[in-house]
Amino acid sequence: MSSTIETTQKIPSTGSGDETNDEERFEYELIIERRKGLQLLDWKELVAYRDLFRFLIWRQIKVRYAQSAIGIGWAIIQPVFSMVIFTIVFGRLAKVDSDGVPYALFSFAALVPWTYFSNAVNDGVASLVSEANMLRKIYFPRLLLPLSAVAAKLLDFAIAMLVLVALMVAYRHPPGMGIVMLPLLVLLMSLSAAAISIWLTALAVQYRDVKHGMGFVIQIAMYASPVVYPTSLVPAEYRLLYALNPMVGVIEGFRSALLGTQSMPWDLIAVGTVSATLMFISGLAFFRSKEKIFADVA
């Protein structure tokens, strides 16, 4: 079903014998045809289902905060508590370098994009399995599920950004001119989360091990990203290899834009952009190749 295209065509009625009424009468015919070739993105179809996309985002947000005593406060608690623990362990005890800014500010500027990325990937990977009943009953572009999960987390990201601004005011640390690059970094951050979600959610439908291993993988990925340490600790010969992780450029870019810890790391951002784009394109191809079995194995 998912490798087909559904269109509705308006056709004239076969007629009832009454010429006056037949002039205004039409019937609708549902046409189901096989998608030609491996089309990665069907923009026309995605636009046609934009209302469903908006509904899925709204439902993700509503489900997350429904019957929650703290509600939207969960978007603040996770990065703030992580910042406190990291400041004590890595800032006070381990004396990790923070590029000349208070460690709390240094770590929180990284935790805001990282928390978005990890939560978006977790929800995106689980999106197809959690909507198995919906997959079996109706047709819609399956890609909307991981993409809506990634988009819904932008609300939490916006709330955490407000806390970061408050922290910068408290430490009297105004942003530099690099802040104009923030929209580009947010775009790269979202692309990275979408790329990995599309890859892993297609795998998770067939192999439940993916879902069980996500917590472990995300934890390792955090320490493989410069959340608690600066990239200056990474040897120069491994810098570009390290930047294949797209969150390296995003996190160091956030610190540069908001805290001015260093000049904008264009080399890290460029490598990360190429890496995220390739992962996104290959993820779409893999998703399309597996799409026909989703309803059967989910």
PDB file of C-alpha atoms in Angstrom:
ATOM      1  CA  MET A   1       0.000   0.000   0.000  1.00  0.00           C
ATOM      2  CA  SER A   2       2.685   2.511   0.955  1.00  0.00           C
ATOM      3  CA  SER A   3       4.519   2.158  -2.390  1.00  0.00           C
ATOM      4  CA  THR A   4       1.396   3.323  -4.224  1.00  0.00           C
ATOM      5  CA  ILE A   5      -0.123   6.702  -4.941  1.00  0.00           C
ATOM      6  CA  GLU A   6      -3.783   7.462  -4.297  1.00  0.00           C
ATOM      7  CA  THR A   7      -5.493  10.183  -6.324  1.00  0.00           C
ATOM      8  CA  THR A   8      -9.107  11.154  -6.704  1.00  0.00           C
ATOM      9  CA  GLN A   9     -10.410  11.950 -10.175  1.00  0.00           C
ATOM     10  CA  LYS A  10     -13.671  13.764 -10.914  1.00  0.00           C
ATOM     11  CA  ILE A  11     -15.519  12.048 -13.776  1.00  0.00           C
ATOM     12  CA  PRO A  12     -18.899  12.708 -15.405  1.00  0.00           C
ATOM     13  CA  SER A  13     -21.794  10.568 -14.276  1.00  0.00           C
ATOM     14  CA  THR A  14     -22.901   7.730 -16.601  1.00  0.00           C
ATOM     15  CA  GLY A  15     -26.268   9.440 -16.720  1.00  0.00           C
ATOM     16  CA  SER A  16     -29.763   8.727 -15.531  1.00  0.00           C
ATOM     17  CA  GLY A  17     -31.648   9.621 -18.675  1.00  0.00           C
ATOM     18  CA  ASP A  18     -32.592  13.034 -17.326  1.00  0.00           C
ATOM     19  CA  GLU A  19     -30.512  15.478 -19.437  1.00  0.00           C
ATOM     20  CA  THR A  20     -31.174  18.432 -17.115  1.00  0.00           C
ATOM     21  CA  ASN A  21     -29.842  16.707 -13.955  1.00  0.00           C
ATOM     22  CA  ASP A  22     -26.939  14.925 -15.751  1.00  0.00           C
ATOM     23  CA  GLU A  23     -25.334  18.263 -16.655  1.00  0.00           C
ATOM     24  CA  GLU A  24     -24.497  18.893 -12.944  1.00  0.00           C
ATOM     25  CA  ARG A  25     -23.840  15.331 -11.759  1.00  0.00           C
ATOM     26  CA  PHE A  26     -20.334  13.894 -11.241  1.00  0.00           C
ATOM     27  CA  GLU A  27     -18.827  10.805  -9.623  1.00  0.00           C
ATOM     28  CA  TYR A  28     -15.427  10.451  -7.930  1.00  0.00           C
ATOM     29  CA  GLU A  29     -13.055   7.639  -8.772  1.00  0.00           C
ATOM     30  CA  LEU A  30     -10.162   6.567  -6.487  1.00  0.00           C
ATOM     31  CA  ILE A  31      -7.069   5.717  -8.541  1.00  0.00           C
ATOM     32  CA  ILE A  32      -4.332   3.610  -6.883  1.00  0.00           C
ATOM     33  CA  GLU A  33      -1.188   3.326  -8.950  1.00  0.00           C
ATOM     34  CA  ARG A  34       2.371   2.135  -8.303  1.00  0.00           C
ATOM     35  CA  ARG A  35       4.928   4.845  -7.561  1.00  0.00           C
ATOM     36  CA  LYS A  36       7.401   5.091 -10.438  1.00  0.00           C
ATOM     37  CA  GLY A  37      11.053   4.515  -9.483  1.00  0.00           C
ATOM     38  CA  LEU A  38      12.514   5.327  -6.051  1.00  0.00           C
ATOM     39  CA  GLN A  39      11.174   8.813  -5.403  1.00  0.00           C
ATOM     40  CA  LEU A  40      12.753  10.006  -2.167  1.00  0.00           C
ATOM     41  CA  LEU A  41      10.305  12.813  -1.410  1.00  0.00           C
ATOM     42  CA  ASP A  42       6.869  13.325  -2.935  1.00  0.00           C
ATOM     43  CA  TRP A  43       6.437  17.029  -2.157  1.00  0.00           C
ATOM     44  CA  LYS A  44       2.999  17.165  -3.782  1.00  0.00           C
ATOM     45  CA  GLU A  45       1.750  14.378  -1.520  1.00  0.00           C
ATOM     46  CA  LEU A  46       3.342  15.875   1.613  1.00  0.00           C
ATOM     47  CA  VAL A  47       1.698  19.236   0.896  1.00  0.00           C
ATOM     48  CA  ALA A  48      -1.653  17.503   0.376  1.00  0.00           C
ATOM     49  CA  TYR A  49      -1.330  15.941   3.854  1.00  0.00           C
ATOM     50  CA  ARG A  50      -0.129  19.138   5.605  1.00  0.00           C
ATOM     51  CA  ASP A  51      -3.200  19.251   7.850  1.00  0.00           C
ATOM     52  CA  LEU A  52      -2.412  15.743   9.127  1.00  0.00           C
ATOM     53  CA  PHE A  53       1.203  16.822   9.720  1.00  0.00           C
ATOM     54  CA  ARG A  54       0.032  19.770  11.831  1.00  0.00           C
ATOM     55  CA  PHE A  55      -2.377  17.513  13.728  1.00  0.00           C
ATOM     56  CA  LEU A  56       0.368  14.967  14.504  1.00  0.00           C
ATOM     57  CA  ILE A  57       2.617  17.725  15.883  1.00  0.00           C
ATOM     58  CA  TRP A  58      -0.205  19.128  18.018  1.00  0.00           C
ATOM     59  CA  ARG A  59      -1.068  15.635  19.314  1.00  0.00           C
ATOM     60  CA  GLN A  60       2.571  14.897  20.214  1.00  0.00           C
ATOM     61  CA  ILE A  61       2.697  18.072  22.304  1.00  0.00           C
ATOM     62  CA  LYS A  62      -0.683  17.430  23.919  1.00  0.00           C
ATOM     63  CA  VAL A  63       0.113  13.802  24.815  1.00  0.00           C
ATOM     64  CA  ARG A  64       3.457  14.813  26.332  1.00  0.00           C
ATOM     65  CA  TYR A  65       1.964  17.320  28.757  1.00  0.00           C
ATOM     66  CA  ALA A  66      -1.536  15.845  29.342  1.00  0.00           C
ATOM     67  CA  GLN A  67      -2.138  14.745  32.960  1.00  0.00           C
ATOM     68  CA  SER A  68       1.310  16.001  33.957  1.00  0.00           C
ATOM     69  CA  ALA A  69       1.646  17.832  37.263  1.00  0.00           C
ATOM     70  CA  ILE A  70       4.712  19.759  36.109  1.00  0.00           C
ATOM     71  CA  GLY A  71       3.561  20.084  32.500  1.00  0.00           C
ATOM     72  CA  ILE A  72       5.798  22.219  30.342  1.00  0.00           C
ATOM     73  CA  GLY A  73       8.293  22.403  33.218  1.00  0.00           C
ATOM     74  CA  TRP A  74       9.729  19.069  32.020  1.00  0.00           C
ATOM     75  CA  ALA A  75      11.265  20.980  29.109  1.00  0.00           C
ATOM     76  CA  ILE A  76      13.282  22.933  31.702  1.00  0.00           C
ATOM     77  CA  ILE A  77      14.021  20.312  34.347  1.00  0.00           C
ATOM     78  CA  GLN A  78      15.985  17.908  32.130  1.00  0.00           C
ATOM     79  CA  PRO A  79      18.651  20.353  30.840  1.00  0.00           C
ATOM     80  CA  VAL A  80      18.826  22.333  34.111  1.00  0.00           C
ATOM     81  CA  PHE A  81      19.419  19.257  36.305  1.00  0.00           C
ATOM     82  CA  SER A  82      21.970  17.930  33.819  1.00  0.00           C
ATOM     83  CA  MET A  83      23.744  21.304  33.920  1.00  0.00           C
ATOM     84  CA  VAL A  84      23.914  21.238  37.731  1.00  0.00           C
ATOM     85  CA  ILE A  85      25.383  17.715  37.786  1.00  0.00           C
ATOM     86  CA  PHE A  86      27.875  18.430  34.992  1.00  0.00           C
ATOM     87  CA  THR A  87      28.971  21.661  36.677  1.00  0.00           C
ATOM     88  CA  ILE A  88      29.715  19.812  39.927  1.00  0.00           C
ATOM     89  CA  VAL A  89      31.358  16.733  38.357  1.00  0.00           C
ATOM     90  CA  PHE A  90      33.177  18.141  35.318  1.00  0.00           C
ATOM     91  CA  GLY A  91      33.451  21.829  36.249  1.00  0.00           C
ATOM     92  CA  ARG A  92      34.335  21.684  39.975  1.00  0.00           C
ATOM     93  CA  LEU A  93      35.801  18.196  40.514  1.00  0.00           C
ATOM     94  CA  ALA A  94      37.404  17.300  37.152  1.00  0.00           C
ATOM     95  CA  LYS A  95      38.302  20.969  36.335  1.00  0.00           C
ATOM     96  CA  VAL A  96      37.434  20.524  32.633  1.00  0.00           C
ATOM     97  CA  ASP A  97      38.331  23.586  30.549  1.00  0.00           C
ATOM     98  CA  SER A  98      35.308  25.742  29.645  1.00  0.00           C
ATOM     99  CA  ASP A  99      36.934  28.153  27.159  1.00  0.00           C
ATOM    100  CA  GLY A 100      37.011  31.026  29.661  1.00  0.00           C
ATOM    101  CA  VAL A 101      33.285  31.172  30.488  1.00  0.00           C
ATOM    102  CA  PRO A 102      31.527  29.880  33.634  1.00  0.00           C
ATOM    103  CA  TYR A 103      31.125  26.099  33.324  1.00  0.00           C
ATOM    104  CA  ALA A 104      27.382  26.263  34.019  1.00  0.00           C
ATOM    105  CA  LEU A 105      26.906  28.551  31.018  1.00  0.00           C
ATOM    106  CA  PHE A 106      29.350  26.513  28.918  1.00  0.00           C
ATOM    107  CA  SER A 107      27.522  23.234  29.544  1.00  0.00           C
ATOM    108  CA  PHE A 108      23.994  24.648  29.292  1.00  0.00           C
ATOM    109  CA  ALA A 109      24.707  26.199  25.875  1.00  0.00           C
ATOM    110  CA  ALA A 110      25.529  22.649  24.716  1.00  0.00           C
ATOM    111  CA  LEU A 111      22.744  20.920  26.627  1.00  0.00           C
ATOM    112  CA  VAL A 112      19.985  22.955  24.933  1.00  0.00           C
ATOM    113  CA  PRO A 113      20.683  21.619  21.390  1.00  0.00           C
ATOM    114  CA  TRP A 114      21.749  18.207  22.708  1.00  0.00           C
ATOM    115  CA  THR A 115      18.570  17.703  24.766  1.00  0.00           C
ATOM    116  CA  TYR A 116      16.481  18.598  21.713  1.00  0.00           C
ATOM    117  CA  PHE A 117      18.470  16.203  19.523  1.00  0.00           C
ATOM    118  CA  SER A 118      18.339  13.228  21.926  1.00  0.00           C
ATOM    119  CA  ASN A 119      14.600  13.614  22.696  1.00  0.00           C
ATOM    120  CA  ALA A 120      13.703  14.181  19.028  1.00  0.00           C
ATOM    121  CA  VAL A 121      15.636  11.071  17.961  1.00  0.00           C
ATOM    122  CA  ASN A 122      14.073   8.960  20.739  1.00  0.00           C
ATOM    123  CA  ASP A 123      10.530   9.994  19.764  1.00  0.00           C
ATOM    124  CA  GLY A 124      11.269   9.819  16.044  1.00  0.00           C
ATOM    125  CA  VAL A 125      12.647   6.275  16.265  1.00  0.00           C
ATOM    126  CA  ALA A 126       9.582   5.085  18.222  1.00  0.00           C
ATOM    127  CA  SER A 127       7.083   6.902  15.982  1.00  0.00           C
ATOM    128  CA  LEU A 128       6.254   4.076  13.535  1.00  0.00           C
ATOM    129  CA  VAL A 129       5.993   1.301  16.134  1.00  0.00           C
ATOM    130  CA  SER A 130       3.823   3.404  18.458  1.00  0.00           C
ATOM    131  CA  GLU A 131       1.416   4.148  15.588  1.00  0.00           C
ATOM    132  CA  ALA A 132       1.147   0.534  14.347  1.00  0.00           C
ATOM    133  CA  ASN A 133      -2.680   0.528  14.435  1.00  0.00           C
ATOM    134  CA  MET A 134      -2.815   3.698  12.360  1.00  0.00           C
ATOM    135  CA  LEU A 135      -0.396   2.205   9.827  1.00  0.00           C
ATOM    136  CA  ARG A 136      -2.588  -0.861   9.323  1.00  0.00           C
ATOM    137  CA  LYS A 137      -5.875   1.009   8.888  1.00  0.00           C
ATOM    138  CA  ILE A 138      -5.347   4.014   6.638  1.00  0.00           C
ATOM    139  CA  TYR A 139      -2.983   5.297   4.010  1.00  0.00           C
ATOM    140  CA  PHE A 140      -0.963   8.477   4.509  1.00  0.00           C
ATOM    141  CA  PRO A 141       2.698   9.362   3.873  1.00  0.00           C
ATOM    142  CA  ARG A 142       4.505   7.316   6.559  1.00  0.00           C
ATOM    143  CA  LEU A 143       7.308   9.847   6.573  1.00  0.00           C
ATOM    144  CA  LEU A 144       5.009  12.267   8.416  1.00  0.00           C
ATOM    145  CA  LEU A 145       5.345  10.232  11.631  1.00  0.00           C
ATOM    146  CA  PRO A 146       9.116  10.640  12.287  1.00  0.00           C
ATOM    147  CA  LEU A 147       9.120  14.174  10.856  1.00  0.00           C
ATOM    148  CA  SER A 148       6.249  15.304  13.119  1.00  0.00           C
ATOM    149  CA  ALA A 149       7.994  13.779  16.166  1.00  0.00           C
ATOM    150  CA  VAL A 150      11.155  15.760  15.360  1.00  0.00           C
ATOM    151  CA  ALA A 151       9.198  18.981  14.711  1.00  0.00           C
ATOM    152  CA  ALA A 152       7.165  18.693  17.942  1.00  0.00           C
ATOM    153  CA  LYS A 153      10.330  18.811  20.050  1.00  0.00           C
ATOM    154  CA  LEU A 154      11.088  22.320  18.788  1.00  0.00           C
ATOM    155  CA  LEU A 155       8.652  23.635  21.425  1.00  0.00           C
ATOM    156  CA  ASP A 156      10.795  22.166  24.223  1.00  0.00           C
ATOM    157  CA  PHE A 157      13.858  23.583  22.490  1.00  0.00           C
ATOM    158  CA  ALA A 158      12.315  27.086  22.403  1.00  0.00           C
ATOM    159  CA  ILE A 159      11.491  26.901  26.132  1.00  0.00           C
ATOM    160  CA  ALA A 160      15.022  25.737  26.996  1.00  0.00           C
ATOM    161  CA  MET A 161      16.411  28.622  24.907  1.00  0.00           C
ATOM    162  CA  LEU A 162      14.491  31.079  27.103  1.00  0.00           C
ATOM    163  CA  VAL A 163      16.168  29.548  30.172  1.00  0.00           C
ATOM    164  CA  LEU A 164      19.555  29.912  28.462  1.00  0.00           C
ATOM    165  CA  VAL A 165      18.836  33.593  27.786  1.00  0.00           C
ATOM    166  CA  ALA A 166      17.907  34.066  31.471  1.00  0.00           C
ATOM    167  CA  LEU A 167      21.175  32.363  32.472  1.00  0.00           C
ATOM    168  CA  MET A 168      23.169  34.650  30.159  1.00  0.00           C
ATOM    169  CA  VAL A 169      21.483  37.672  31.732  1.00  0.00           C
ATOM    170  CA  ALA A 170      22.278  36.341  35.225  1.00  0.00           C
ATOM    171  CA  TYR A 171      25.960  35.886  34.295  1.00  0.00           C
ATOM    172  CA  ARG A 172      25.954  39.235  32.393  1.00  0.00           C
ATOM    173  CA  HIS A 173      27.237  37.518  29.267  1.00  0.00           C
ATOM    174  CA  PRO A 174      25.694  39.181  26.157  1.00  0.00           C
ATOM    175  CA  PRO A 175      25.804  37.299  22.818  1.00  0.00           C
ATOM    176  CA  GLY A 176      28.111  38.371  20.012  1.00  0.00           C
ATOM    177  CA  MET A 177      27.422  39.036  16.333  1.00  0.00           C
ATOM    178  CA  GLY A 178      27.568  35.296  15.716  1.00  0.00           C
ATOM    179  CA  ILE A 179      23.993  35.063  16.982  1.00  0.00           C
ATOM    180  CA  VAL A 180      22.804  35.780  13.415  1.00  0.00           C
ATOM    181  CA  MET A 181      24.005  32.252  12.565  1.00  0.00           C
ATOM    182  CA  LEU A 182      21.628  30.678  15.081  1.00  0.00           C
ATOM    183  CA  PRO A 183      18.810  29.928  12.548  1.00  0.00           C
ATOM    184  CA  LEU A 184      21.298  28.021  10.363  1.00  0.00           C
ATOM    185  CA  LEU A 185      22.489  26.009  13.362  1.00  0.00           C
ATOM    186  CA  VAL A 186      18.893  25.217  14.385  1.00  0.00           C
ATOM    187  CA  LEU A 187      18.228  24.029  10.832  1.00  0.00           C
ATOM    188  CA  LEU A 188      21.307  21.778  10.904  1.00  0.00           C
ATOM    189  CA  MET A 189      20.286  20.467  14.343  1.00  0.00           C
ATOM    190  CA  SER A 190      16.781  19.586  13.080  1.00  0.00           C
ATOM    191  CA  LEU A 191      18.148  18.011   9.887  1.00  0.00           C
ATOM    192  CA  SER A 192      20.506  15.827  11.927  1.00  0.00           C
ATOM    193  CA  ALA A 193      17.699  14.643  14.226  1.00  0.00           C
ATOM    194  CA  ALA A 194      15.409  13.956  11.241  1.00  0.00           C
ATOM    195  CA  ALA A 195      18.107  12.057   9.339  1.00  0.00           C
ATOM    196  CA  ILE A 196      18.893   9.671  12.194  1.00  0.00           C
ATOM    197  CA  SER A 197      15.207   9.270  13.117  1.00  0.00           C
ATOM    198  CA  ILE A 198      14.267   8.277   9.557  1.00  0.00           C
ATOM    199  CA  TRP A 199      17.074   5.725   9.401  1.00  0.00           C
ATOM    200  CA  LEU A 200      16.435   4.126  12.788  1.00  0.00           C
ATOM    201  CA  THR A 201      12.626   4.174  12.796  1.00  0.00           C
ATOM    202  CA  ALA A 202      12.609   2.143   9.563  1.00  0.00           C
ATOM    203  CA  LEU A 203      14.956  -0.349  11.258  1.00  0.00           C
ATOM    204  CA  ALA A 204      12.971  -0.331  14.518  1.00  0.00           C
ATOM    205  CA  VAL A 205       9.806  -1.541  12.762  1.00  0.00           C
ATOM    206  CA  GLN A 206      11.571  -4.768  11.807  1.00  0.00           C
ATOM    207  CA  TYR A 207      14.032  -5.085  14.689  1.00  0.00           C
ATOM    208  CA  ARG A 208      12.784  -4.158  18.187  1.00  0.00           C
ATOM    209  CA  ASP A 209      16.405  -4.242  19.406  1.00  0.00           C
ATOM    210  CA  VAL A 210      16.775  -0.718  18.006  1.00  0.00           C
ATOM    211  CA  LYS A 211      14.204   0.653  20.436  1.00  0.00           C
ATOM    212  CA  HIS A 212      15.745  -1.169  23.411  1.00  0.00           C
ATOM    213  CA  GLY A 213      19.250   0.046  22.559  1.00  0.00           C
ATOM    214  CA  MET A 214      18.370   3.710  22.042  1.00  0.00           C
ATOM    215  CA  GLY A 215      19.022   4.793  25.654  1.00  0.00           C
ATOM    216  CA  PHE A 216      22.485   3.234  25.589  1.00  0.00           C
ATOM    217  CA  VAL A 217      23.340   4.643  22.140  1.00  0.00           C
ATOM    218  CA  ILE A 218      22.176   8.176  23.027  1.00  0.00           C
ATOM    219  CA  GLN A 219      24.269   8.101  26.221  1.00  0.00           C
ATOM    220  CA  ILE A 220      27.392   7.125  24.257  1.00  0.00           C
ATOM    221  CA  ALA A 221      26.629   9.711  21.572  1.00  0.00           C
ATOM    222  CA  MET A 222      26.488  12.459  24.205  1.00  0.00           C
ATOM    223  CA  TYR A 223      30.049  11.746  25.319  1.00  0.00           C
ATOM    224  CA  ALA A 224      31.069  11.521  21.646  1.00  0.00           C
ATOM    225  CA  SER A 225      29.808  15.108  21.275  1.00  0.00           C
ATOM    226  CA  PRO A 226      31.392  18.177  22.936  1.00  0.00           C
ATOM    227  CA  VAL A 227      28.685  18.580  25.589  1.00  0.00           C
ATOM    228  CA  VAL A 228      30.875  18.432  28.714  1.00  0.00           C
ATOM    229  CA  TYR A 229      34.207  19.374  27.121  1.00  0.00           C
ATOM    230  CA  PRO A 230      35.401  21.757  24.352  1.00  0.00           C
ATOM    231  CA  THR A 231      36.601  20.534  20.942  1.00  0.00           C
ATOM    232  CA  SER A 232      39.982  22.125  21.716  1.00  0.00           C
ATOM    233  CA  LEU A 233      40.732  18.951  23.728  1.00  0.00           C
ATOM    234  CA  VAL A 234      40.410  16.848  20.560  1.00  0.00           C
ATOM    235  CA  PRO A 235      43.772  16.423  18.714  1.00  0.00           C
ATOM    236  CA  ALA A 236      43.911  18.586  15.570  1.00  0.00           C
ATOM    237  CA  GLU A 237      44.518  15.602  13.252  1.00  0.00           C
ATOM    238  CA  TYR A 238      41.181  14.065  14.326  1.00  0.00           C
ATOM    239  CA  ARG A 239      39.180  17.316  14.253  1.00  0.00           C
ATOM    240  CA  LEU A 240      37.487  16.848  10.847  1.00  0.00           C
ATOM    241  CA  LEU A 241      36.908  13.135  11.459  1.00  0.00           C
ATOM    242  CA  TYR A 242      35.290  14.098  14.766  1.00  0.00           C
ATOM    243  CA  ALA A 243      33.085  16.605  12.905  1.00  0.00           C
ATOM    244  CA  LEU A 244      31.390  13.783  10.958  1.00  0.00           C
ATOM    245  CA  ASN A 245      29.122  13.753  13.991  1.00  0.00           C
ATOM    246  CA  PRO A 246      26.917  16.717  12.894  1.00  0.00           C
ATOM    247  CA  MET A 247      26.156  17.678  16.503  1.00  0.00           C
ATOM    248  CA  VAL A 248      29.820  18.629  16.974  1.00  0.00           C
ATOM    249  CA  GLY A 249      29.438  21.605  14.612  1.00  0.00           C
ATOM    250  CA  VAL A 250      26.002  22.454  16.044  1.00  0.00           C
ATOM    251  CA  ILE A 251      27.161  22.517  19.685  1.00  0.00           C
ATOM    252  CA  GLU A 252      30.394  24.413  19.050  1.00  0.00           C
ATOM    253  CA  GLY A 253      28.433  26.768  16.776  1.00  0.00           C
ATOM    254  CA  PHE A 254      25.933  27.469  19.576  1.00  0.00           C
ATOM    255  CA  ARG A 255      28.764  28.263  21.986  1.00  0.00           C
ATOM    256  CA  SER A 256      30.444  30.518  19.453  1.00  0.00           C
ATOM    257  CA  ALA A 257      27.197  32.328  18.570  1.00  0.00           C
ATOM    258  CA  LEU A 258      25.954  32.811  22.127  1.00  0.00           C
ATOM    259  CA  LEU A 259      29.063  32.846  24.308  1.00  0.00           C
ATOM    260  CA  GLY A 260      31.822  33.898  21.893  1.00  0.00           C
ATOM    261  CA  THR A 261      34.086  31.108  23.162  1.00  0.00           C
ATOM    262  CA  GLN A 262      35.827  30.968  19.763  1.00  0.00           C
ATOM    263  CA  SER A 263      35.352  32.128  16.180  1.00  0.00           C
ATOM    264  CA  MET A 264      32.542  30.381  14.299  1.00  0.00           C
ATOM    265  CA  PRO A 265      33.819  26.810  13.581  1.00  0.00           C
ATOM    266  CA  TRP A 266      33.002  26.797   9.864  1.00  0.00           C
ATOM    267  CA  ASP A 267      35.084  23.679   9.229  1.00  0.00           C
ATOM    268  CA  LEU A 268      33.089  21.674  11.784  1.00  0.00           C
ATOM    269  CA  ILE A 269      29.772  23.074  10.527  1.00  0.00           C
ATOM    270  CA  ALA A 270      30.628  22.379   6.874  1.00  0.00           C
ATOM    271  CA  VAL A 271      31.636  18.765   7.540  1.00  0.00           C
ATOM    272  CA  GLY A 272      28.589  18.274   9.772  1.00  0.00           C
ATOM    273  CA  THR A 273      26.254  19.718   7.111  1.00  0.00           C
ATOM    274  CA  VAL A 274      27.589  17.361   4.440  1.00  0.00           C
ATOM    275  CA  SER A 275      27.373  14.425   6.867  1.00  0.00           C
ATOM    276  CA  ALA A 276      23.783  15.256   7.943  1.00  0.00           C
ATOM    277  CA  THR A 277      22.654  15.802   4.327  1.00  0.00           C
ATOM    278  CA  LEU A 278      24.084  12.452   3.210  1.00  0.00           C
ATOM    279  CA  MET A 279      22.480  10.704   6.185  1.00  0.00           C
ATOM    280  CA  PHE A 280      19.138  12.366   5.371  1.00  0.00           C
ATOM    281  CA  ILE A 281      19.210  11.381   1.680  1.00  0.00           C
ATOM    282  CA  SER A 282      20.352   7.815   2.384  1.00  0.00           C
ATOM    283  CA  GLY A 283      17.772   7.606   5.207  1.00  0.00           C
ATOM    284  CA  LEU A 284      14.994   8.583   2.789  1.00  0.00           C
ATOM    285  CA  ALA A 285      16.128   5.923   0.316  1.00  0.00           C
ATOM    286  CA  PHE A 286      16.223   3.262   3.051  1.00  0.00           C
ATOM    287  CA  PHE A 287      12.837   4.378   4.416  1.00  0.00           C
ATOM    288  CA  ARG A 288      11.273   4.151   0.947  1.00  0.00           C
ATOM    289  CA  SER A 289      12.754   0.701   0.349  1.00  0.00           C
ATOM    290  CA  LYS A 290      11.237  -0.606   3.619  1.00  0.00           C
ATOM    291  CA  GLU A 291       7.972   1.329   3.490  1.00  0.00           C
ATOM    292  CA  LYS A 292       5.992  -1.482   1.836  1.00  0.00           C
ATOM    293  CA  ILE A 293       6.443  -3.819   4.830  1.00  0.00           C
ATOM    294  CA  PHE A 294       5.638  -1.340   7.618  1.00  0.00           C
ATOM    295  CA  ALA A 295       1.953  -2.263   7.885  1.00  0.00           C
ATOM    296  CA  ASP A 296       2.760  -5.999   7.931  1.00  0.00           C
ATOM    297  CA  VAL A 297       5.479  -6.108  10.606  1.00  0.00           C
ATOM    298  CA  ALA A 298       4.662  -3.084  12.804  1.00  0.00           C
TER     299      ALA A 298
END
